[in-house]
Amino acid sequence: MKTLAIIAEYNPFHNGHKYHLEQSFNATNADFAITIMSGNFLQRGHAAITDKYSRGKMCISSGIDLAFELLFPYATGSALAFSMGAISILNNLNSVDYLCFGAEAPELDMFYRIVEVTLEEPDGYKSKLKNYLSEGYSYPAARNKALEEFCHDTAITEFISSPNNILGIEYISALKRTNSRI
């Protein structure tokens, strides 16, 4: 038996989410789907359109087999906190085989390339990052510029500016940081 996981806010669950779930089943041939879902408050800190119980029922009636709540500090935190909280839950379940996430770009190679640099932090990247930070750039802006320059790829800035891509990068980073079996 194979299980796929989707980390989401489902605010509310809509046809795009249903399509994503169907595509995830098709891609993985999984038997079950679980979700880690934000509670009553979402990553950007605002209240969800409907309460977590109603959103959970929408998930279950649309094909999700089991829904878990991502606790408030993680659900309303940064992309790093959001992803680490959700991946920790999935790892502790010890029964998830696949993580499927939506993204604005389908290039998995770009996700892995960025994750490799940000996790390993080669000297050339660290130097560029430190330089941009000392020039007064915010950390996200400095990271984007350092990645673009280090990787010699101007497409990185656009790639990283998309919210779902940012979360995808953090999900993959969290999987690698925790040596996940997922």
XYZ file of N, CA and C in Angstrom:
546
model
N 0.831 -1.186 0.000
C 0.000 0.000 0.000
C 0.876 1.250 0.000
N 0.574 2.154 -0.900
C 1.329 3.395 -1.022
C 0.450 4.575 -0.624
N 1.080 5.537 0.057
C 0.354 6.714 0.532
C 1.035 7.974 0.026
N 0.231 8.881 -0.492
C 0.755 10.182 -0.901
C 0.272 11.221 0.097
N 1.042 12.273 0.216
C 0.693 13.376 1.120
C 0.679 14.677 0.337
N -0.221 15.543 0.732
C -0.300 16.884 0.177
C -0.379 17.848 1.364
N 0.465 18.858 1.335
C 0.469 19.896 2.369
C -0.288 21.081 1.773
N -1.317 21.562 2.473
C -2.168 22.581 1.856
C -2.866 23.444 2.883
N -3.486 24.497 2.378
C -4.356 25.313 3.222
C -5.816 25.048 2.883
N -6.106 24.701 1.654
C -7.476 24.414 1.209
C -8.439 25.472 1.720
N -8.249 26.675 1.235
C -9.013 27.817 1.726
C -9.880 28.440 0.643
N -10.956 27.814 0.258
C -11.427 26.462 0.581
C -10.935 25.467 -0.467
N -11.277 24.199 -0.265
C -10.981 23.154 -1.236
C -11.807 23.448 -2.490
N -11.140 23.517 -3.663
C -11.853 23.847 -4.902
C -11.460 22.875 -6.015
N -11.988 23.100 -7.199
C -11.755 22.184 -8.316
C -10.279 22.069 -8.695
N -9.524 23.128 -8.540
C -8.086 23.058 -8.799
C -7.396 22.099 -7.843
N -7.829 22.122 -6.579
C -7.292 21.176 -5.595
C -7.702 19.749 -5.944
N -8.936 19.580 -6.377
C -9.425 18.253 -6.779
C -8.584 17.731 -7.951
N -8.313 18.602 -8.924
C -7.475 18.236 -10.069
C -6.073 17.841 -9.596
N -5.509 18.625 -8.690
C -4.182 18.328 -8.154
C -4.168 16.966 -7.470
N -5.198 16.676 -6.690
C -5.297 15.379 -6.015
C -5.380 14.244 -7.032
N -6.217 14.409 -8.058
C -6.338 13.374 -9.099
C -5.003 13.155 -9.815
N -4.317 14.245 -10.164
C -3.022 14.135 -10.833
C -1.984 13.480 -9.926
N -2.067 13.750 -8.640
C -1.136 13.146 -7.684
C -1.351 11.637 -7.598
N -2.606 11.216 -7.566
C -2.906 9.779 -7.590
C -2.393 9.148 -8.889
N -2.620 9.816 -10.017
C -2.163 9.288 -11.304
C -0.642 9.166 -11.371
N 0.049 10.153 -10.844
C 1.514 10.164 -10.919
C 2.162 9.133 -10.008
N 1.508 8.818 -8.895
C 2.135 7.957 -7.890
C 1.550 6.554 -7.809
N 0.367 6.371 -8.362
C -0.374 5.109 -8.191
C -0.570 4.778 -6.715
N -0.719 5.800 -5.905
C -0.918 5.614 -4.468
C -2.316 5.060 -4.190
N -2.416 4.381 -3.067
C -3.698 3.826 -2.630
C -4.452 4.779 -1.715
N -3.720 5.635 -1.010
C -4.308 6.535 -0.027
C -3.696 7.923 -0.159
N -4.459 8.915 0.286
C -3.962 10.292 0.308
C -4.257 10.899 1.671
N -3.257 11.567 2.207
C -3.454 12.322 3.439
C -3.063 13.766 3.173
N -3.552 14.641 4.001
C -3.160 16.037 3.886
C -2.753 16.563 5.254
N -1.810 17.462 5.223
C -1.466 18.279 6.379
C -2.024 19.643 6.015
N -2.976 20.117 6.789
C -3.730 21.303 6.424
C -3.664 22.356 7.530
N -3.543 23.598 7.131
C -3.601 24.703 8.084
C -4.916 24.661 8.833
N -4.888 25.139 10.069
C -6.106 25.208 10.874
C -6.928 26.437 10.522
N -7.376 27.139 11.530
C -8.235 28.303 11.304
C -7.473 29.538 10.831
N -6.141 29.511 10.966
C -5.317 30.631 10.511
C -4.292 30.117 9.512
N -4.005 30.950 8.517
C -3.193 30.536 7.378
C -1.793 31.135 7.422
N -0.981 30.708 6.463
C 0.427 31.096 6.470
C 0.628 32.609 6.458
N -0.205 33.331 5.788
C -0.045 34.780 5.749
C -0.605 35.459 7.004
N -1.065 34.647 7.971
C -1.502 35.151 9.257
C -2.965 35.532 9.348
N -3.705 35.413 8.248
C -5.114 35.785 8.329
C -5.995 34.557 8.545
N -7.231 34.827 8.940
C -8.174 33.740 9.212
C -8.616 33.090 7.908
N -8.850 31.785 7.975
C -9.355 31.049 6.821
C -10.791 31.468 6.530
N -11.221 31.256 5.293
C -12.581 31.613 4.884
C -13.618 30.832 5.688
N -13.346 29.545 5.874
C -14.229 28.701 6.684
C -13.386 28.014 7.745
N -14.037 27.485 8.765
C -13.305 26.850 9.846
C -12.616 25.562 9.384
N -11.670 25.106 10.161
C -10.863 23.946 9.798
C -11.694 22.674 9.669
N -12.756 22.554 10.420
C -13.589 21.350 10.354
C -14.340 21.283 9.023
N -14.875 22.403 8.595
C -15.574 22.450 7.302
C -14.598 22.173 6.158
N -13.422 22.775 6.232
C -12.424 22.550 5.186
C -11.953 21.097 5.199
N -11.815 20.516 6.381
C -11.439 19.104 6.496
C -12.482 18.199 5.876
N -13.761 18.503 6.110
C -14.845 17.714 5.510
C -14.817 17.808 3.985
N -14.508 19.011 3.461
C -14.396 19.177 2.008
C -13.300 18.266 1.454
N -12.187 18.185 2.163
C -11.071 17.324 1.738
C -11.507 15.862 1.695
N -12.096 15.415 2.777
C -12.481 14.016 2.902
C -13.526 13.656 1.849
N -14.471 14.543 1.607
C -15.514 14.244 0.621
C -14.978 14.324 -0.811
N -13.774 14.870 -0.983
C -13.192 15.006 -2.323
C -12.103 13.990 -2.618
N -11.843 13.076 -1.690
C -10.880 12.015 -1.985
C -9.684 11.910 -1.072
N -9.510 12.847 -0.164
C -8.455 12.732 0.839
C -8.935 11.722 1.883
N -8.076 10.798 2.263
C -8.483 9.769 3.228
C -8.328 10.200 4.684
N -7.370 11.083 4.954
C -7.100 11.489 6.319
C -6.507 12.893 6.299
N -6.997 13.761 7.180
C -6.503 15.137 7.253
C -5.961 15.414 8.642
N -4.766 15.988 8.678
C -4.131 16.397 9.929
C -4.005 17.910 9.927
N -4.104 18.501 11.111
C -3.941 19.944 11.223
C -2.475 20.294 11.451
N -2.000 21.281 10.707
C -0.692 21.863 10.962
C -0.902 22.913 12.041
N -0.255 22.743 13.166
C -0.483 23.619 14.312
C -0.155 25.078 14.009
N -0.828 25.966 14.718
C -0.775 27.409 14.518
C 0.633 27.981 14.315
N 1.609 27.672 15.192
C 2.929 28.303 15.008
C 3.579 27.950 13.664
N 3.304 26.773 13.162
C 3.859 26.355 11.868
C 3.009 26.878 10.720
N 1.697 26.791 10.882
C 0.778 27.196 9.818
C 0.880 28.682 9.507
N 1.212 29.487 10.500
C 1.293 30.935 10.301
C 2.736 31.420 10.200
N 3.679 30.500 10.195
C 5.087 30.868 10.166
C 5.621 31.080 8.761
N 6.907 31.231 8.684
C 7.589 31.396 7.401
C 7.446 30.118 6.575
N 7.845 30.190 5.317
C 7.813 28.997 4.463
C 8.661 27.887 5.074
N 9.778 28.250 5.699
C 10.633 27.258 6.355
C 9.898 26.593 7.520
N 9.286 27.391 8.392
C 8.555 26.834 9.541
C 7.364 26.001 9.070
N 6.626 26.510 8.102
C 5.465 25.816 7.544
C 5.877 24.437 7.023
N 6.937 24.408 6.228
C 7.362 23.137 5.626
C 7.983 22.198 6.652
N 8.801 22.699 7.551
C 9.417 21.829 8.559
C 8.357 21.239 9.491
N 7.360 22.039 9.871
C 6.290 21.517 10.711
C 5.520 20.410 10.017
N 5.169 20.630 8.764
C 4.400 19.634 8.013
C 5.221 18.376 7.727
N 6.464 18.547 7.317
C 7.317 17.386 7.015
C 7.591 16.585 8.289
N 7.723 17.257 9.420
C 7.922 16.538 10.689
C 6.733 15.634 10.993
N 5.534 16.136 10.782
C 4.342 15.306 10.997
C 4.369 14.111 10.050
N 4.630 14.362 8.786
C 4.642 13.275 7.792
C 5.705 12.235 8.137
N 6.883 12.686 8.525
C 7.948 11.746 8.899
C 7.540 10.892 10.090
N 6.883 11.509 11.072
C 6.479 10.771 12.269
C 5.366 9.764 12.016
N 4.616 9.972 10.952
C 3.594 8.984 10.590
C 4.234 7.686 10.097
N 5.438 7.810 9.552
C 6.206 6.658 9.065
C 5.409 5.776 8.102
N 4.554 6.388 7.321
C 3.759 5.613 6.370
C 3.517 6.354 5.059
N 4.199 7.469 4.854
C 4.004 8.262 3.650
C 5.122 7.942 2.659
N 4.717 7.685 1.429
C 5.681 7.333 0.382
C 6.000 8.501 -0.545
N 5.022 9.376 -0.775
C 5.184 10.458 -1.748
C 4.663 11.762 -1.184
N 5.328 12.847 -1.555
C 4.827 14.180 -1.287
C 4.552 14.817 -2.639
N 3.350 15.283 -2.840
C 2.982 15.962 -4.084
C 2.607 17.398 -3.744
N 3.141 18.345 -4.496
C 2.816 19.746 -4.245
C 2.617 20.465 -5.563
N 1.792 21.476 -5.523
C 1.576 22.312 -6.685
C 2.689 23.331 -6.789
N 2.993 23.720 -8.005
C 4.040 24.713 -8.231
C 3.727 25.485 -9.505
N 4.275 26.667 -9.600
C 4.080 27.465 -10.806
C 4.960 26.978 -11.952
N 5.988 26.196 -11.638
C 6.912 25.709 -12.665
C 7.108 24.205 -12.490
N 7.109 23.463 -13.589
C 7.223 22.003 -13.489
C 8.659 21.478 -13.467
N 9.649 22.344 -13.483
C 11.042 21.921 -13.600
C 11.596 21.445 -12.259
N 11.471 20.163 -11.980
C 11.991 19.623 -10.721
C 13.494 19.829 -10.597
N 14.205 19.804 -11.724
C 15.653 20.022 -11.681
C 15.998 21.362 -11.046
N 15.214 22.390 -11.335
C 15.477 23.713 -10.769
C 15.272 23.680 -9.253
N 14.230 22.994 -8.784
C 14.012 22.861 -7.340
C 15.235 22.225 -6.684
N 15.679 21.116 -7.238
C 16.811 20.393 -6.639
C 18.103 21.200 -6.714
N 18.291 21.930 -7.793
C 19.491 22.764 -7.935
C 19.536 23.829 -6.838
N 18.415 24.493 -6.630
C 18.347 25.542 -5.612
C 18.527 24.953 -4.221
N 17.870 23.835 -3.959
C 17.987 23.188 -2.652
C 19.426 22.770 -2.385
N 20.078 22.226 -3.373
C 21.472 21.794 -3.200
C 22.357 22.960 -2.777
N 22.201 24.094 -3.439
C 23.032 25.262 -3.113
C 22.686 25.806 -1.733
N 21.402 25.941 -1.431
C 21.023 26.553 -0.155
C 21.308 25.647 1.042
N 21.285 24.354 0.839
C 21.619 23.454 1.951
C 23.122 23.292 2.135
N 23.842 23.149 1.048
C 25.289 22.930 1.147
C 26.057 24.224 1.351
N 25.495 25.333 0.910
C 26.115 26.647 1.014
C 27.595 26.647 0.633
N 27.895 26.394 -0.634
C 29.300 26.455 -1.065
C 29.883 27.848 -0.798
N 31.198 27.909 -0.648
C 31.865 29.163 -0.307
C 31.510 30.304 -1.250
N 31.469 30.030 -2.558
C 31.146 31.082 -3.525
C 29.757 31.656 -3.298
N 28.812 30.811 -2.987
C 27.443 31.254 -2.704
C 27.414 32.054 -1.402
N 28.043 31.531 -0.348
C 28.050 32.228 0.943
C 28.659 33.614 0.823
N 29.716 33.706 0.042
C 30.384 34.989 -0.154
C 29.452 35.989 -0.842
N 28.768 35.536 -1.881
C 27.838 36.404 -2.597
C 26.669 36.808 -1.696
N 26.151 35.862 -0.927
C 25.054 36.141 -0.013
C 25.472 37.187 1.022
N 26.641 36.990 1.611
C 27.144 37.925 2.620
C 27.323 39.322 2.026
N 27.809 39.383 0.807
C 28.018 40.658 0.127
C 26.688 41.397 -0.062
N 25.666 40.698 -0.557
C 24.368 41.342 -0.773
C 23.725 41.761 0.541
N 23.887 40.955 1.588
C 23.349 41.331 2.894
C 24.027 42.598 3.415
N 25.349 42.680 3.215
C 26.084 43.863 3.682
C 25.708 45.112 2.894
N 25.175 44.929 1.682
C 24.710 46.064 0.881
C 23.308 46.518 1.287
N 22.700 45.815 2.258
C 21.408 46.235 2.765
C 20.204 45.497 2.200
N 20.442 44.488 1.380
C 19.325 43.704 0.856
C 18.708 42.864 1.977
N 17.397 42.667 1.902
C 16.749 41.750 2.840
C 17.287 40.347 2.569
N 17.122 39.446 3.536
C 17.633 38.088 3.327
C 17.043 37.422 2.084
N 15.717 37.465 1.878
C 15.183 36.821 0.666
C 15.738 37.424 -0.619
N 15.853 38.752 -0.666
C 16.382 39.402 -1.869
C 17.852 39.056 -2.066
N 18.622 39.069 -0.975
C 20.049 38.725 -1.062
C 20.218 37.272 -1.503
N 19.409 36.385 -0.974
C 19.486 34.974 -1.351
C 19.182 34.795 -2.834
N 18.141 35.473 -3.316
C 17.791 35.379 -4.730
C 18.924 35.861 -5.620
N 19.482 37.011 -5.277
C 20.564 37.563 -6.091
C 21.809 36.670 -6.039
N 22.125 36.161 -4.852
C 23.295 35.287 -4.713
C 23.099 33.981 -5.484
N 21.911 33.422 -5.421
C 21.627 32.192 -6.172
C 21.744 32.424 -7.672
N 21.140 33.498 -8.130
C 21.180 33.818 -9.563
C 22.619 33.979 -10.046
N 23.400 34.721 -9.279
C 24.791 34.960 -9.664
C 25.634 33.688 -9.542
N 25.458 32.950 -8.455
C 26.251 31.737 -8.239
C 25.941 30.673 -9.292
N 24.669 30.536 -9.628
C 24.256 29.500 -10.588
C 24.331 29.974 -12.041
N 24.654 31.246 -12.238
C 24.711 31.817 -13.585
C 23.416 31.557 -14.336
N 22.295 31.865 -13.664
C 20.990 31.583 -14.250
C 20.013 32.687 -13.851
N 19.674 33.539 -14.804
C 18.774 34.658 -14.521
C 17.331 34.217 -14.307
N 16.999 32.985 -14.638
C 15.630 32.483 -14.446
C 15.333 32.185 -12.977
N 16.365 32.092 -12.156
C 16.174 31.731 -10.744
C 15.328 32.760 -10.008
N 15.562 34.044 -10.244
C 14.815 35.080 -9.525
C 13.328 34.958 -9.799
N 12.940 34.772 -11.044
C 11.525 34.607 -11.366
C 10.979 33.321 -10.746
N 11.766 32.260 -10.815
C 11.352 30.972 -10.257
C 11.076 31.095 -8.765
N 11.962 31.751 -8.050
C 11.853 31.881 -6.596
C 10.793 32.907 -6.183
N 10.348 33.737 -7.101
C 9.359 34.752 -6.731
C 7.934 34.200 -6.682
N 7.735 32.957 -7.078
C 6.403 32.353 -7.083
C 6.145 31.632 -5.758
N 5.038 31.944 -5.082
C 4.788 31.396 -3.746
C 4.818 29.871 -3.662
N 4.203 29.185 -4.604
C 4.198 27.726 -4.539
C 5.582 27.142 -4.818
N 6.361 27.809 -5.662
C 7.738 27.362 -5.886
C 8.563 27.521 -4.614
N 8.358 28.625 -3.908
C 9.076 28.845 -2.648
C 8.761 27.716 -1.671
N 7.479 27.388 -1.541
C 7.110 26.288 -0.649
C 7.682 24.964 -1.136
N 7.659 24.724 -2.438
C 8.233 23.494 -2.978
C 9.709 23.356 -2.636
N 10.433 24.453 -2.748
C 11.860 24.458 -2.385
C 12.006 24.102 -0.908
N 11.173 24.703 -0.073
C 11.257 24.437 1.369
C 10.825 23.011 1.707
N 9.831 22.454 0.998
C 9.441 21.059 1.235
C 10.608 20.125 0.930
N 11.232 20.326 -0.218
C 12.354 19.461 -0.600
C 13.512 19.643 0.379
N 13.767 20.888 0.796
C 14.824 21.132 1.792
C 14.520 20.407 3.094
N 13.264 20.478 3.534
C 12.882 19.824 4.786
C 13.016 18.309 4.672
N 12.656 17.753 3.528
C 12.829 16.306 3.323
C 14.299 15.928 3.422
N 15.156 16.735 2.804
C 16.600 16.448 2.841
C 17.178 16.684 4.235
N 16.780 17.769 4.893
C 17.298 18.071 6.247
C 16.982 16.959 7.233
N 15.834 16.350 7.071
C 15.397 15.329 8.019
C 15.714 13.904 7.560
N 16.436 13.788 6.445
C 16.732 12.475 5.879
C 15.469 11.628 5.746
N 14.439 12.260 5.250
C 13.122 11.623 5.144
C 13.142 10.451 4.168
N 12.300 9.472 4.450
C 12.135 8.350 3.528
C 11.115 8.673 2.442
N 10.445 9.810 2.575
C 9.420 10.208 1.606
C 10.112 10.568 0.295
